[in-house]
mmCIF file of C-alpha atoms in Angstrom:
data_model
loop_
_atom_site.group_PDB
_atom_site.id
_atom_site.type_symbol
_atom_site.label_atom_id
_atom_site.label_comp_id
_atom_site.label_asym_id
_atom_site.label_seq_id
_atom_site.Cartn_x
_atom_site.Cartn_y
_atom_site.Cartn_z
ATOM 1 C CA MET A 1 12.432 -2.519 10.027
ATOM 2 C CA ARG A 2 16.060 -3.411 9.418
ATOM 3 C CA ASN A 3 17.385 -0.539 11.544
ATOM 4 C CA THR A 4 14.581 -0.202 14.104
ATOM 5 C CA ASP A 5 16.315 -1.870 17.042
ATOM 6 C CA ARG A 6 20.005 -1.398 16.410
ATOM 7 C CA PRO A 7 22.396 1.552 16.411
ATOM 8 C CA VAL A 8 22.763 3.112 12.975
ATOM 9 C CA PRO A 9 25.877 4.784 11.574
ATOM 10 C CA PRO A 10 25.928 8.594 11.838
ATOM 11 C CA TYR A 11 25.850 8.912 8.058
ATOM 12 C CA TYR A 12 22.416 7.221 7.901
ATOM 13 C CA LEU A 13 19.930 10.052 7.348
ATOM 14 C CA PRO A 14 16.338 10.402 6.141
ATOM 15 C CA ILE A 15 16.305 9.818 2.391
ATOM 16 C CA SER A 16 14.040 10.539 -0.597
ATOM 17 C CA MET A 17 11.292 7.928 -0.917
ATOM 18 C CA MET A 18 8.354 7.121 -3.167
ATOM 19 C CA GLN A 19 4.875 6.361 -1.849
ATOM 20 C CA PHE A 20 2.313 4.565 -4.032
ATOM 21 C CA PHE A 21 -1.351 5.237 -3.296
ATOM 22 C CA SER A 22 -3.143 3.420 -6.109
ATOM 23 C CA VAL A 23 -2.800 1.581 -9.416
ATOM 24 C CA LYS A 24 -5.916 1.659 -11.567
ATOM 25 C CA VAL A 25 -7.076 0.408 -14.970
ATOM 26 C CA ILE A 26 -8.431 3.465 -16.800
ATOM 27 C CA GLU A 27 -9.185 2.026 -20.238
ATOM 28 C CA ILE A 28 -9.166 -1.387 -21.922
ATOM 29 C CA MET A 29 -8.606 -2.201 -25.579
ATOM 30 C CA GLY A 30 -7.747 -5.221 -27.707
ATOM 31 C CA GLY A 31 -11.055 -7.016 -27.271
ATOM 32 C CA LEU A 32 -10.985 -6.983 -23.462
ATOM 33 C CA GLN A 33 -14.329 -6.630 -21.699
ATOM 34 C CA TRP A 34 -15.462 -5.929 -18.148
ATOM 35 C CA PRO A 35 -15.390 -7.582 -15.694
ATOM 36 C CA LEU A 36 -11.691 -8.416 -15.726
ATOM 37 C CA HIS A 37 -10.268 -11.323 -13.732
ATOM 38 C CA VAL A 38 -6.732 -10.035 -13.263
ATOM 39 C CA TYR A 39 -3.555 -11.748 -12.128
ATOM 40 C CA GLY A 40 0.158 -11.020 -12.344
ATOM 41 C CA ILE A 41 2.477 -8.445 -10.801
ATOM 42 C CA VAL A 42 3.214 -4.765 -10.406
ATOM 43 C CA ALA A 43 6.649 -4.208 -8.874
ATOM 44 C CA THR A 44 9.421 -1.651 -8.473
ATOM 45 C CA ARG A 45 13.193 -1.850 -8.497
ATOM 46 C CA ASP A 46 15.323 0.844 -6.887
ATOM 47 C CA SER A 47 18.920 1.533 -5.882
ATOM 48 C CA GLN A 48 18.337 -0.054 -2.476
ATOM 49 C CA ASP A 49 17.919 -3.555 -3.924
ATOM 50 C CA ASN A 50 17.733 -4.699 -7.528
ATOM 51 C CA LYS A 51 15.209 -7.390 -6.597
ATOM 52 C CA ARG A 52 11.533 -6.772 -7.234
ATOM 53 C CA ASN A 53 9.636 -4.932 -4.512
ATOM 54 C CA PHE A 54 6.068 -6.007 -5.236
ATOM 55 C CA LEU A 55 3.105 -3.647 -5.009
ATOM 56 C CA PHE A 56 0.634 -6.184 -6.408
ATOM 57 C CA ARG A 57 1.154 -9.924 -6.748
ATOM 58 C CA CYS A 58 -1.664 -12.327 -7.530
ATOM 59 C CA ASP A 59 -1.575 -15.798 -9.092
ATOM 60 C CA ARG A 60 -4.046 -17.151 -11.624
ATOM 61 C CA GLU A 61 -5.981 -19.219 -9.096
ATOM 62 C CA HIS A 62 -6.564 -16.219 -6.833
ATOM 63 C CA CYS A 63 -7.113 -13.469 -9.383
ATOM 64 C CA GLN A 64 -8.746 -10.149 -8.543
ATOM 65 C CA THR A 65 -12.002 -9.223 -10.254
ATOM 66 C CA LEU A 66 -12.258 -5.657 -11.547
ATOM 67 C CA ALA A 67 -15.974 -5.214 -12.107
ATOM 68 C CA SER A 68 -16.147 -1.971 -14.072
ATOM 69 C CA PRO A 69 -14.273 1.261 -14.830
ATOM 70 C CA GLN A 70 -15.655 2.561 -11.530
ATOM 71 C CA ASP A 71 -14.240 -0.454 -9.663
ATOM 72 C CA SER A 72 -10.849 -0.933 -11.294
ATOM 73 C CA CYS A 73 -8.196 -0.311 -8.622
ATOM 74 C CA LEU A 74 -5.746 -3.121 -8.005
ATOM 75 C CA ARG A 75 -5.619 -4.404 -4.440
ATOM 76 C CA LEU A 76 -2.145 -3.267 -3.424
ATOM 77 C CA THR A 77 -0.720 -5.506 -0.692
ATOM 78 C CA ARG A 78 2.845 -4.193 -0.466
ATOM 79 C CA PRO A 79 5.670 -2.886 -0.751
ATOM 80 C CA SER A 80 7.596 -4.970 1.728
ATOM 81 C CA ARG A 81 9.965 -2.050 2.364
ATOM 82 C CA ALA A 82 10.076 1.638 1.527
ATOM 83 C CA ILE A 83 10.914 2.576 -2.072
ATOM 84 C CA VAL A 84 14.051 4.709 -2.313
ATOM 85 C CA ILE A 85 14.338 7.260 -5.139
ATOM 86 C CA VAL A 86 17.925 8.420 -4.919
ATOM 87 C CA ASN A 87 18.224 7.048 -8.471
ATOM 88 C CA PRO A 88 15.429 6.472 -11.021
ATOM 89 C CA VAL A 89 12.903 3.804 -10.062
ATOM 90 C CA VAL A 90 11.852 1.094 -12.509
ATOM 91 C CA VAL A 91 8.170 0.116 -12.399
ATOM 92 C CA GLU A 92 7.334 -3.276 -13.940
ATOM 93 C CA VAL A 93 3.838 -4.354 -14.954
ATOM 94 C CA ASP A 94 2.970 -7.890 -16.068
ATOM 95 C CA LEU A 95 -0.790 -8.378 -15.838
ATOM 96 C CA LYS A 96 -3.067 -10.843 -17.593
ATOM 97 C CA VAL A 97 -6.814 -11.438 -17.750
ATOM 98 C CA LYS A 98 -7.988 -14.957 -16.953
ATOM 99 C CA GLY A 99 -10.375 -16.470 -19.473
ATOM 100 C CA SER A 100 -13.727 -17.859 -18.387
ATOM 101 C CA ARG A 101 -13.038 -21.491 -19.313
ATOM 102 C CA GLY A 102 -9.873 -21.939 -21.325
ATOM 103 C CA PRO A 103 -6.314 -22.841 -20.293
ATOM 104 C CA PRO A 104 -3.684 -20.224 -19.362
ATOM 105 C CA SER A 105 -2.494 -20.125 -22.968
ATOM 106 C CA GLU A 106 -5.811 -18.498 -23.895
ATOM 107 C CA ASP A 107 -5.574 -15.751 -21.276
ATOM 108 C CA LYS A 108 -5.248 -12.211 -22.628
ATOM 109 C CA VAL A 109 -2.670 -9.577 -21.812
ATOM 110 C CA LEU A 110 -3.891 -6.603 -19.789
ATOM 111 C CA SER A 111 -0.514 -4.861 -19.605
ATOM 112 C CA GLU A 112 3.068 -5.933 -20.221
ATOM 113 C CA HIS A 113 5.042 -2.802 -19.645
ATOM 114 C CA ALA A 114 7.904 -1.205 -17.788
ATOM 115 C CA PHE A 115 8.750 2.433 -17.300
ATOM 116 C CA VAL A 116 11.532 4.301 -15.580
ATOM 117 C CA HIS A 117 10.499 7.121 -13.318
ATOM 118 C CA ASN A 118 13.123 9.843 -13.200
ATOM 119 C CA HIS A 119 12.456 11.623 -9.937
ATOM 120 C CA THR A 120 14.586 14.685 -10.717
ATOM 121 C CA GLY A 121 11.852 16.616 -12.463
ATOM 122 C CA HIS A 122 9.496 16.213 -9.509
ATOM 123 C CA ARG A 123 11.818 17.271 -6.728
ATOM 124 C CA ILE A 124 10.528 20.817 -7.090
ATOM 125 C CA LYS A 125 7.101 19.566 -5.923
ATOM 126 C CA PRO A 126 7.768 17.216 -3.032
ATOM 127 C CA GLY A 127 4.750 16.066 -1.093
ATOM 128 C CA PHE A 128 2.202 16.356 -3.913
ATOM 129 C CA PRO A 129 0.363 13.326 -5.332
ATOM 130 C CA HIS A 130 1.416 12.687 -8.920
ATOM 131 C CA ARG A 131 -0.861 10.903 -11.389
ATOM 132 C CA GLN A 132 0.908 9.188 -14.252
ATOM 133 C CA LEU A 133 -0.829 7.441 -17.146
ATOM 134 C CA GLU A 134 0.911 4.559 -18.902
ATOM 135 C CA SER A 135 -0.628 3.161 -22.091
ATOM 136 C CA THR A 136 -0.044 -0.017 -24.092
ATOM 137 C CA GLU A 137 -1.988 -1.519 -26.980
ATOM 138 C CA ASP A 138 -4.137 -3.393 -24.448
ATOM 139 C CA SER A 139 -4.900 -0.830 -21.735
ATOM 140 C CA THR A 140 -4.213 2.485 -20.051
ATOM 141 C CA MET A 141 -3.272 2.416 -16.387
ATOM 142 C CA GLU A 142 -3.044 5.185 -13.808
ATOM 143 C CA PHE A 143 -0.345 5.215 -11.132
ATOM 144 C CA VAL A 144 -0.787 7.612 -8.211
ATOM 145 C CA PHE A 145 2.300 8.240 -6.090
ATOM 146 C CA ALA A 146 4.226 10.962 -4.299
ATOM 147 C CA HIS A 147 7.797 11.898 -3.489
ATOM 148 C CA LEU A 148 8.797 12.390 0.112
ATOM 149 C CA GLN A 149 12.077 14.149 0.643
ATOM 150 C CA SER A 150 14.120 13.234 3.719
ATOM 151 C CA ALA A 151 11.798 10.391 4.697
ATOM 152 C CA VAL A 152 11.898 7.389 7.026
ATOM 153 C CA GLU A 153 10.245 3.976 6.842
ATOM 154 C CA ALA A 154 7.300 3.166 9.120
ATOM 155 C CA THR A 155 6.061 -0.418 9.593
ATOM 156 C CA ILE A 156 2.592 -0.643 11.157
ATOM 157 C CA THR A 157 1.335 -3.466 13.381
ATOM 158 C CA VAL A 158 -2.177 -3.755 14.840
ATOM 159 C CA GLY A 159 -2.879 -6.210 17.654
ATOM 160 C CA VAL A 160 -6.089 -7.196 19.446
ATOM 161 C CA VAL A 161 -5.364 -6.661 23.159
ATOM 162 C CA GLU A 162 -8.831 -7.085 24.665
ATOM 163 C CA GLY A 163 -12.326 -7.947 23.481
ATOM 164 C CA SER A 164 -13.646 -9.585 20.350
ATOM 165 C CA PRO A 165 -11.891 -9.565 16.968
ATOM 166 C CA ASP A 166 -15.277 -9.953 15.259
ATOM 167 C CA PHE A 167 -15.386 -6.556 13.586
ATOM 168 C CA ARG A 168 -14.995 -4.962 10.168
ATOM 169 C CA ALA A 169 -12.721 -2.017 9.559
ATOM 170 C CA ARG A 170 -11.318 0.501 7.145
ATOM 171 C CA PHE A 171 -7.804 1.546 8.160
ATOM 172 C CA THR A 172 -5.823 4.270 6.409
ATOM 173 C CA ALA A 173 -2.510 6.050 6.767
ATOM 174 C CA ARG A 174 -1.429 9.439 5.528
ATOM 175 C CA THR A 175 1.304 11.929 6.206
ATOM 176 C CA ALA A 176 0.516 15.416 7.428
ATOM 177 C CA GLY A 177 1.958 16.957 4.273
ATOM 178 C CA ILE A 178 0.140 14.905 1.586
ATOM 179 C CA ASP A 179 -3.619 14.907 1.034
ATOM 180 C CA GLU A 180 -3.875 11.258 -0.052
ATOM 181 C CA ASP A 181 -4.555 8.040 1.863
ATOM 182 C CA VAL A 182 -2.654 4.764 1.843
ATOM 183 C CA LEU A 183 -5.276 2.031 2.258
ATOM 184 C CA LEU A 184 -4.125 -0.514 4.839
ATOM 185 C CA LEU A 185 -7.428 -2.375 5.333
ATOM 186 C CA ASP A 186 -10.899 -2.031 3.826
ATOM 187 C CA PHE A 187 -14.468 -3.046 4.596
ATOM 188 C CA GLN A 188 -14.471 -4.962 1.302
ATOM 189 C CA ASP A 189 -11.703 -7.283 2.520
ATOM 190 C CA GLY A 190 -14.214 -9.562 4.237
ATOM 191 C CA PRO A 191 -17.102 -9.838 6.714
ATOM 192 C CA LYS A 192 -14.604 -9.327 9.542
ATOM 193 C CA VAL A 193 -10.901 -8.718 10.007
ATOM 194 C CA VAL A 194 -8.469 -11.628 9.894
ATOM 195 C CA VAL A 195 -6.399 -12.110 13.053
ATOM 196 C CA ASP A 196 -3.349 -14.389 13.032
ATOM 197 C CA ASP A 197 -2.341 -16.861 15.747
ATOM 198 C CA ASP A 198 -0.371 -14.163 17.577
ATOM 199 C CA GLY A 199 -3.341 -11.814 17.809
ATOM 200 C CA PHE A 200 -2.257 -9.401 15.058
ATOM 201 C CA VAL A 201 -4.694 -8.058 12.487
ATOM 202 C CA VAL A 202 -3.667 -9.033 8.946
ATOM 203 C CA LEU A 203 -3.334 -5.790 6.993
ATOM 204 C CA ARG A 204 -3.274 -5.273 3.245
ATOM 205 C CA ARG A 205 -0.194 -3.092 3.598
ATOM 206 C CA ARG A 206 2.093 -2.436 6.543
ATOM 207 C CA VAL A 207 4.906 -0.250 5.218
ATOM 208 C CA VAL A 208 4.578 3.477 4.534
ATOM 209 C CA SER A 209 7.025 6.348 4.182
ATOM 210 C CA VAL A 210 6.892 9.459 6.367
ATOM 211 C CA GLU A 211 8.799 12.733 6.184
ATOM 212 C CA GLY A 212 11.598 12.614 8.757
ATOM 213 C CA THR A 213 10.315 15.742 10.516
ATOM 214 C CA GLY A 214 6.682 15.034 9.689
ATOM 215 C CA LYS A 215 3.740 13.172 11.157
ATOM 216 C CA LEU A 216 1.950 9.900 10.411
ATOM 217 C CA ILE A 217 -1.839 10.004 10.733
ATOM 218 C CA LEU A 218 -3.646 6.689 11.230
ATOM 219 C CA ARG A 219 -7.432 6.555 10.992
ATOM 220 C CA MET A 220 -9.759 3.610 11.591
ATOM 221 C CA GLU A 221 -13.486 3.207 11.008
ATOM 222 C CA ALA A 222 -14.757 -0.006 12.607
ATOM 223 C CA THR A 223 -18.128 -1.715 13.039
ATOM 224 C CA ASP A 224 -18.993 -4.565 15.390
ATOM 225 C CA HIS A 225 -19.720 -7.713 13.358
ATOM 226 C CA GLY A 226 -22.589 -8.673 15.657
ATOM 227 C CA GLY A 227 -24.018 -5.189 16.145
ATOM 228 C CA ASP A 228 -25.432 -2.436 13.956
ATOM 229 C CA ASP A 229 -23.571 -0.670 11.167
ATOM 230 C CA THR A 230 -22.661 2.373 13.250
ATOM 231 C CA ALA A 231 -18.946 2.979 12.770
ATOM 232 C CA VAL A 232 -16.559 3.837 15.575
ATOM 233 C CA VAL A 233 -13.976 6.303 14.260
ATOM 234 C CA LYS A 234 -10.532 6.646 15.828
ATOM 235 C CA GLU A 235 -7.526 8.680 14.737
ATOM 236 C CA GLU A 236 -4.001 8.938 16.097
ATOM 237 C CA ILE A 237 -1.081 11.144 15.071
ATOM 238 C CA PHE A 238 2.514 9.941 15.464
ATOM 239 C CA CYS A 239 5.581 12.147 15.163
ATOM 240 C CA ALA A 240 8.184 10.508 12.933
ATOM 241 C CA ARG A 241 11.297 9.005 14.493
ATOM 242 C CA LYS A 242 14.543 7.798 12.968
ATOM 243 C CA THR A 243 14.590 4.515 14.931
ATOM 244 C CA SER A 244 12.742 2.760 17.771
ATOM 245 C CA ARG A 245 8.959 2.365 18.101
ATOM 246 C CA SER A 246 5.839 4.367 18.858
ATOM 247 C CA GLN A 247 2.738 2.854 20.450
ATOM 248 C CA SER A 248 -0.837 3.873 21.086
ATOM 249 C CA TYR A 249 -4.264 2.255 21.504
ATOM 250 C CA PHE A 250 -7.635 2.428 19.781
ATOM 251 C CA MET A 251 -10.524 1.865 22.199
ATOM 252 C CA LEU A 252 -13.387 0.719 19.967
ATOM 253 C CA GLY A 253 -15.844 -0.282 22.684
ATOM 254 C CA PHE A 254 -16.107 -3.897 21.564
ATOM 255 C CA CYS A 255 -12.318 -4.337 21.598
ATOM 256 C CA LYS A 256 -9.007 -2.641 22.364
ATOM 257 C CA LEU A 257 -6.337 -2.464 19.665
ATOM 258 C CA SER A 258 -2.622 -1.867 20.099
ATOM 259 C CA ILE A 259 -1.046 0.240 17.338
ATOM 260 C CA ILE A 260 2.741 -0.065 17.032
ATOM 261 C CA ILE A 261 4.907 1.844 14.549
ATOM 262 C CA ALA A 262 8.447 0.562 13.942
ATOM 263 C CA TRP A 263 10.635 3.357 12.552
ATOM 264 C CA SER A 264 13.727 2.797 10.457
ATOM 265 C CA LEU A 265 16.281 4.699 8.418
ATOM 266 C CA LEU A 266 17.382 3.149 5.144
ATOM 267 C CA PRO A 267 21.004 3.373 3.994
#
């Protein structure tokens, strides 16, 4: 959102970006057994900022349980800004499995690994999901991501305008050119959505990348916490912008939601 509300230099243009859809544990070795109580980080570093841009970050006291190979996707809660791929992107993985009773020194390694993704070879296939397997002596992990050429950053905010916030929802984002969803909120996140003191729904992820001449598609399935399990489905399509904001509303029956997209170019 750094350039949403201010004039940007004329040389700021849409830029190549990387969109992560999922990070999943495919196979475990080294004596590890399901379920896994996982904590640690998955992060990227790019030419925009050498600091870590976290995709997953979970401490030992709030670890995520991966129940089985069929339920082994990490709960991605970021990035905090779009990932730029003008130069190769470094992906860092430092994940451990919490033991059932012992101290941290007895925890086992799930994956301690880093790899450099050289985007050059994939520029010929922009807009296609890419599945990359990374193996260590302890596990094999799958990273699903895509390259978006000439893209902008979109930061999504959802606010409760009218009605009750007592509902559950699955909220996804995708671009018109890529057949893969970014999960922003899921039914599994709790019995009802969490709303902060300012009336905004707390999302898993807020930042996505969109082709500069493309479209952002937001879809929500919501059920009233006090009613039956019939889902209300709403979808809205936003044309990408270089700066400023877009706004629309989801009328769910039991409440009215404001959807705001803050657009930004990255230098």
